[in-house]
Tab-separated table of N, CA and C in Angstrom:
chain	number	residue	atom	x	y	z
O	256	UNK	N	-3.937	-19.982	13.807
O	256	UNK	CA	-4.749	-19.256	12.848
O	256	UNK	C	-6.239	-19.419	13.150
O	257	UNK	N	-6.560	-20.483	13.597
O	257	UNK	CA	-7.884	-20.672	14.060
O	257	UNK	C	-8.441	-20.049	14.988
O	258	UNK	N	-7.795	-19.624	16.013
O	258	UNK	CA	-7.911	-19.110	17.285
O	258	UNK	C	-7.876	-17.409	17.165
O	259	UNK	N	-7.455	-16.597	16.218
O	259	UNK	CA	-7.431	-15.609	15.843
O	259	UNK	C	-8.548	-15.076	15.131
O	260	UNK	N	-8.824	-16.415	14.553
O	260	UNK	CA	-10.371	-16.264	13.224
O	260	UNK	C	-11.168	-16.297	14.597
O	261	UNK	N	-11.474	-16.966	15.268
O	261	UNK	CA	-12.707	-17.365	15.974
O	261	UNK	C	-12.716	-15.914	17.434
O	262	UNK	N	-11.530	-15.299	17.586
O	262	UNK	CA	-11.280	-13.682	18.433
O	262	UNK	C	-11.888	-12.726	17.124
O	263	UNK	N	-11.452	-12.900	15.929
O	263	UNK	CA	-12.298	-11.907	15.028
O	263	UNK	C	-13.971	-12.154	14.907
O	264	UNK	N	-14.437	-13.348	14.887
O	264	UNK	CA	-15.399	-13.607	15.165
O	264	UNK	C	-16.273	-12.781	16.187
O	265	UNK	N	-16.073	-13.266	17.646
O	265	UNK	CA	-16.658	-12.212	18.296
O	265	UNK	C	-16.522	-10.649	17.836
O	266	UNK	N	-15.464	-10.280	17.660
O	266	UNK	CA	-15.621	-8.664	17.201
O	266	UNK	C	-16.472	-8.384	16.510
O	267	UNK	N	-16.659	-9.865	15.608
O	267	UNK	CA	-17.878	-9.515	14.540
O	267	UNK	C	-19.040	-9.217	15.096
O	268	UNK	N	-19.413	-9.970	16.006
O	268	UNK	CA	-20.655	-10.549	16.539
O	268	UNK	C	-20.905	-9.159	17.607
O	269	UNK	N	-20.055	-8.747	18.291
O	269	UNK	CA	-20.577	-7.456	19.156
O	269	UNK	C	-19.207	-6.561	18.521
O	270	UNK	N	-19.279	-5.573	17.984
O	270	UNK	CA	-18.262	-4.147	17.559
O	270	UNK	C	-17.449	-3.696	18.499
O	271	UNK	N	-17.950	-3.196	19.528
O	271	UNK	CA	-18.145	-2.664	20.761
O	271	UNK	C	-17.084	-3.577	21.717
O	272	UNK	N	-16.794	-4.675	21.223
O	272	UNK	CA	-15.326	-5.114	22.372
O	272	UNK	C	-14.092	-5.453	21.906
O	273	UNK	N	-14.046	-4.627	20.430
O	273	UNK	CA	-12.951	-4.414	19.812
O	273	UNK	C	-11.566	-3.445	20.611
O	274	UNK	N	-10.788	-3.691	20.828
O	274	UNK	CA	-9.714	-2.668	21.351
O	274	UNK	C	-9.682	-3.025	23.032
O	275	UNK	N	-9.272	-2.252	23.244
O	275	UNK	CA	-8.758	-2.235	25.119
O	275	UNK	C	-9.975	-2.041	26.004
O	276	UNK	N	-10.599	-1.258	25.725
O	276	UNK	CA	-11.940	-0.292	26.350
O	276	UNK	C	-11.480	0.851	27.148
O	277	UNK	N	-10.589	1.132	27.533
O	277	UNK	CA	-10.197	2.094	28.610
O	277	UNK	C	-10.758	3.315	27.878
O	278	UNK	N	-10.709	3.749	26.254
O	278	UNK	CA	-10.775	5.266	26.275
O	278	UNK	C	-12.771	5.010	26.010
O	279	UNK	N	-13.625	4.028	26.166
O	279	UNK	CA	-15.025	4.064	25.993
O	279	UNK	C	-15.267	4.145	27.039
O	280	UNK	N	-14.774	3.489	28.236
O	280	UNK	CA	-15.079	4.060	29.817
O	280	UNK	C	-15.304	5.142	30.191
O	281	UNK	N	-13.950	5.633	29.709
O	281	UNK	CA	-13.664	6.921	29.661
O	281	UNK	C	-14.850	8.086	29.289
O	282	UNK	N	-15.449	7.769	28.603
O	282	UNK	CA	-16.201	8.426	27.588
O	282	UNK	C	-17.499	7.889	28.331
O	283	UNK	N	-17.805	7.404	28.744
O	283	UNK	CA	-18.710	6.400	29.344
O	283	UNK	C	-18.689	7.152	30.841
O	284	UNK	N	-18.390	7.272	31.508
O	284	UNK	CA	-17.798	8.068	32.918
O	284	UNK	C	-18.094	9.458	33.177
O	285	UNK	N	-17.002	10.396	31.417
O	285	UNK	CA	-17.741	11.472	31.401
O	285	UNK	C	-19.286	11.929	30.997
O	286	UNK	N	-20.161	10.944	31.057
O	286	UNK	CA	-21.223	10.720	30.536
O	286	UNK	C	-21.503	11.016	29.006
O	287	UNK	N	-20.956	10.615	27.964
O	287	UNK	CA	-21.137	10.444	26.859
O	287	UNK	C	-21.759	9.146	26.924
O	288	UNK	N	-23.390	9.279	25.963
O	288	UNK	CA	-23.946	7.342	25.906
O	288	UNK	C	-23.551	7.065	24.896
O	289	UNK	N	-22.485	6.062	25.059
O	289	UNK	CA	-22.341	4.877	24.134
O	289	UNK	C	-22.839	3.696	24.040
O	290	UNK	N	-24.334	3.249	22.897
O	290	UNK	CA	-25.027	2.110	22.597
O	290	UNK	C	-23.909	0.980	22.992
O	291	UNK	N	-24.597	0.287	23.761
O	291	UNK	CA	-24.019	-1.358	24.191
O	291	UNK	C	-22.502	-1.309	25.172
O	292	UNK	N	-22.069	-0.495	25.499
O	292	UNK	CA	-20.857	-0.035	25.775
O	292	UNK	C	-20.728	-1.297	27.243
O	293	UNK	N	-21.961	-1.506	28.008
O	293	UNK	CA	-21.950	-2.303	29.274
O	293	UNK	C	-22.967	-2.718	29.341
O	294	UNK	N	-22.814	-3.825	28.205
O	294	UNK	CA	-24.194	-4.966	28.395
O	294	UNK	C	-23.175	-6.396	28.609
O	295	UNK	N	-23.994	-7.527	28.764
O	295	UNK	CA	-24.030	-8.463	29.359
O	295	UNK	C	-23.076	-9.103	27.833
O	296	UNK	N	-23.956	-8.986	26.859
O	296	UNK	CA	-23.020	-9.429	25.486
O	296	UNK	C	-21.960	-9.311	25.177
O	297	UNK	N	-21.617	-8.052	25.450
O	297	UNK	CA	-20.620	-7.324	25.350
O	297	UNK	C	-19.462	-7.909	26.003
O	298	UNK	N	-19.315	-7.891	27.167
O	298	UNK	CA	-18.279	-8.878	28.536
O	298	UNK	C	-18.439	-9.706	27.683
O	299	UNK	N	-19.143	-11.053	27.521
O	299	UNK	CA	-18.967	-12.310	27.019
O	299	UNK	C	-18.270	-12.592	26.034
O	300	UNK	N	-18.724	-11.247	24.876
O	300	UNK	CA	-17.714	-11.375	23.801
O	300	UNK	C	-15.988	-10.879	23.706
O	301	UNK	N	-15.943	-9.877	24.414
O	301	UNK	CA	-14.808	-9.214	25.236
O	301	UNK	C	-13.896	-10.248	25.731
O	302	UNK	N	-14.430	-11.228	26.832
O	302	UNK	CA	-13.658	-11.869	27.782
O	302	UNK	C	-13.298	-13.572	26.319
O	303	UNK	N	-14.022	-14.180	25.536
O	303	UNK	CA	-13.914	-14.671	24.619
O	303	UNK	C	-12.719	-14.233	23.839
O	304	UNK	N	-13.031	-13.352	23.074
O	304	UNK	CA	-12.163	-12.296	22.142
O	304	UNK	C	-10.928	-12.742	22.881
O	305	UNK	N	-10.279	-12.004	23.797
O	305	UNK	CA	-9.415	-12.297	24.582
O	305	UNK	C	-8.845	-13.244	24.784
O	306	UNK	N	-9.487	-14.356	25.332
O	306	UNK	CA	-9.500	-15.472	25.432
O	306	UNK	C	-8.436	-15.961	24.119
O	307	UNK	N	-9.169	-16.011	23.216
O	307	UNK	CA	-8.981	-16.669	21.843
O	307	UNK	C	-7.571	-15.936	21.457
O	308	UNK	N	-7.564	-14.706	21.383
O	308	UNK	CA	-6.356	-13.709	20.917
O	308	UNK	C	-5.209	-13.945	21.762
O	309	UNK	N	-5.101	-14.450	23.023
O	309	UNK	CA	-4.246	-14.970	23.750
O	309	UNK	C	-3.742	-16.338	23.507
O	310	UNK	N	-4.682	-17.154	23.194
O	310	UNK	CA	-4.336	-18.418	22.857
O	310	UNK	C	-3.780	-18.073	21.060
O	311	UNK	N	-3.657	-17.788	20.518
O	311	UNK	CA	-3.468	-17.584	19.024
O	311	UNK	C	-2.127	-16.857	19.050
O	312	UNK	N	-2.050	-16.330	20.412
O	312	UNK	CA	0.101	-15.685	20.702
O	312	UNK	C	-0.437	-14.448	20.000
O	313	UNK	N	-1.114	-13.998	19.925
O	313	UNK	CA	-1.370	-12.218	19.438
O	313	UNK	C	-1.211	-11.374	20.551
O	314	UNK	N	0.026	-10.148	20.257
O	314	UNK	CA	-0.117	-9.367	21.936
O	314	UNK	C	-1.047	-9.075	21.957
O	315	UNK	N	-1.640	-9.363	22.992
O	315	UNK	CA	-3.007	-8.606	23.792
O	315	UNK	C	-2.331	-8.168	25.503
O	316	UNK	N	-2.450	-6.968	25.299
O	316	UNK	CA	-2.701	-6.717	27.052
O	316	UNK	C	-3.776	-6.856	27.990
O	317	UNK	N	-3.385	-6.984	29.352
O	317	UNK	CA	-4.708	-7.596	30.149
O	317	UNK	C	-5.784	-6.640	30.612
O	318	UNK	N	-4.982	-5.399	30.925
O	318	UNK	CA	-5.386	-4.498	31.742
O	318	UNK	C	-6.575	-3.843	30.845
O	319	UNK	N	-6.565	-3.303	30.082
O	319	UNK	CA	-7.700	-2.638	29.167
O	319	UNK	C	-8.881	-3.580	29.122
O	320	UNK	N	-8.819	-4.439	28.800
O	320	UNK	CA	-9.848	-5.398	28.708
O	320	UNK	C	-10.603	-5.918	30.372
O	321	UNK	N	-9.867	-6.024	31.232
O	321	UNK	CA	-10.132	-5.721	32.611
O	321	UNK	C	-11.174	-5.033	33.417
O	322	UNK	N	-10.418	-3.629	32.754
O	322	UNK	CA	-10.627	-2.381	33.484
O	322	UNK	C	-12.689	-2.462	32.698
O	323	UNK	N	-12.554	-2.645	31.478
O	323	UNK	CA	-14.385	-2.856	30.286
O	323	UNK	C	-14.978	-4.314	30.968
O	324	UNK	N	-14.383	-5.178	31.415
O	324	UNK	CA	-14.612	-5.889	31.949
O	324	UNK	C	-15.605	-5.678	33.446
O	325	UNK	N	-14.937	-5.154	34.136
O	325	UNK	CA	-15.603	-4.447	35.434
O	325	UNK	C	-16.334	-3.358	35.614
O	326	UNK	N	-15.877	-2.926	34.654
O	326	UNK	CA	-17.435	-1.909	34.215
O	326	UNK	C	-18.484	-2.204	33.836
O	327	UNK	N	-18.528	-2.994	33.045
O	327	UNK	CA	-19.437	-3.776	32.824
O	327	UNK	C	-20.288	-4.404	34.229
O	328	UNK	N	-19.566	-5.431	35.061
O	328	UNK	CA	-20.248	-5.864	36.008
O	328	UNK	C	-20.903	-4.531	36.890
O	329	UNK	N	-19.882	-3.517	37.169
O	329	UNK	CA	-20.062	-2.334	38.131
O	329	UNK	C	-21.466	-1.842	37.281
O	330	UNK	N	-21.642	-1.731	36.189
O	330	UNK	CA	-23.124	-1.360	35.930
O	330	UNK	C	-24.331	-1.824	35.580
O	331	UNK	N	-23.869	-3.065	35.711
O	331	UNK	CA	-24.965	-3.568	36.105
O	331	UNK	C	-25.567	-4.232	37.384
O	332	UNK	N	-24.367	-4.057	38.407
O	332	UNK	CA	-24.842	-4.025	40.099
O	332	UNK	C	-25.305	-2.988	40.252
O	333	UNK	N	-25.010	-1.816	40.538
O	333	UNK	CA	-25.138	-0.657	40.268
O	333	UNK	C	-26.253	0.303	39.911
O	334	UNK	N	-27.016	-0.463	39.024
O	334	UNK	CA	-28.072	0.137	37.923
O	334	UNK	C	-28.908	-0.572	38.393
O	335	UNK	N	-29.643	-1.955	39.376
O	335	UNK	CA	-29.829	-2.845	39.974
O	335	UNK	C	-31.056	-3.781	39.003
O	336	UNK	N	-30.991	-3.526	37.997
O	336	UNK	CA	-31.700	-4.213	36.306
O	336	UNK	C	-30.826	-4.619	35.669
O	337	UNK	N	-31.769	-6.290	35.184
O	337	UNK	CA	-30.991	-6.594	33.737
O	337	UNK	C	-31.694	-6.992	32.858
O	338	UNK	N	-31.596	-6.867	31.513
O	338	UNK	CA	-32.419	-6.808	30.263
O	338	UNK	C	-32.164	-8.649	29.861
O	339	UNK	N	-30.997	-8.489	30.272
O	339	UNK	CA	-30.841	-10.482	30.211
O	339	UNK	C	-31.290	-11.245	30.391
O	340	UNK	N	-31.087	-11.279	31.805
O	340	UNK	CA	-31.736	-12.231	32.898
O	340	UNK	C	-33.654	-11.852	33.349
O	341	UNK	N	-33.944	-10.676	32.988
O	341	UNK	CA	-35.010	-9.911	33.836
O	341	UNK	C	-35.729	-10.241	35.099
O	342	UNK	N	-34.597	-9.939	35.550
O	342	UNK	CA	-34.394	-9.897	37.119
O	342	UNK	C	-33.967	-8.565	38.114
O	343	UNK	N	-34.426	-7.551	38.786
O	343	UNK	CA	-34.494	-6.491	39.377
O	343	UNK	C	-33.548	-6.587	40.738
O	344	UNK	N	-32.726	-6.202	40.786
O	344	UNK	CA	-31.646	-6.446	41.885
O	344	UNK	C	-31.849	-4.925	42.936
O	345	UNK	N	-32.350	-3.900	42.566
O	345	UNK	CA	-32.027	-2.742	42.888
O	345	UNK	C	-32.355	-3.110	44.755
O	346	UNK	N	-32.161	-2.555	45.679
O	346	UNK	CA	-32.347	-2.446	46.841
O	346	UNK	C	-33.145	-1.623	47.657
């Protein structure tokens, strides 16, 4: 029960890594902007969330969370800025 509270937690804390992510990619890809969709917070709370919801025996599948997972990194290699770190990677 603890471990479920503390996966709702993050959801609290970022909205945005609630669910699988596959259909915000999605949406994200066809260029619809979705606020926060592939920030740095976002993954952390995502891969957490997860984390926690797995340990608590709640089905969670891997793949959805994955797939928002690497998007995440892919755009911000990619985009070669980060608002995080502020550090300029571009080439």
């Amino acid at each position: 029960l603890v471990f479920a509270a503390c996966a709702s937690l993050f959801v609290y804390i970022e909205p945005v890594s609630a669910g699988s992510g596959i259909p915000e990619i999605k949406c994200f890809l066809n260029g619809i902007d979705l606020p926060r969709i592939v920030r740095v917070k976002t993954l952390l709370c995502k891969v957490m969330g997860v984390t926690f919801s797995v340990a608590a025996g709640l089905p969670v599948g891997k793949e959805g969370p994955m797939v928002h997972s690497g998007a995440v990194v892919a755009a911000g290699i990619s985009q070669g800025r980060t608002k995080f770190w502020g550090v300029d990677t571009s080439f």
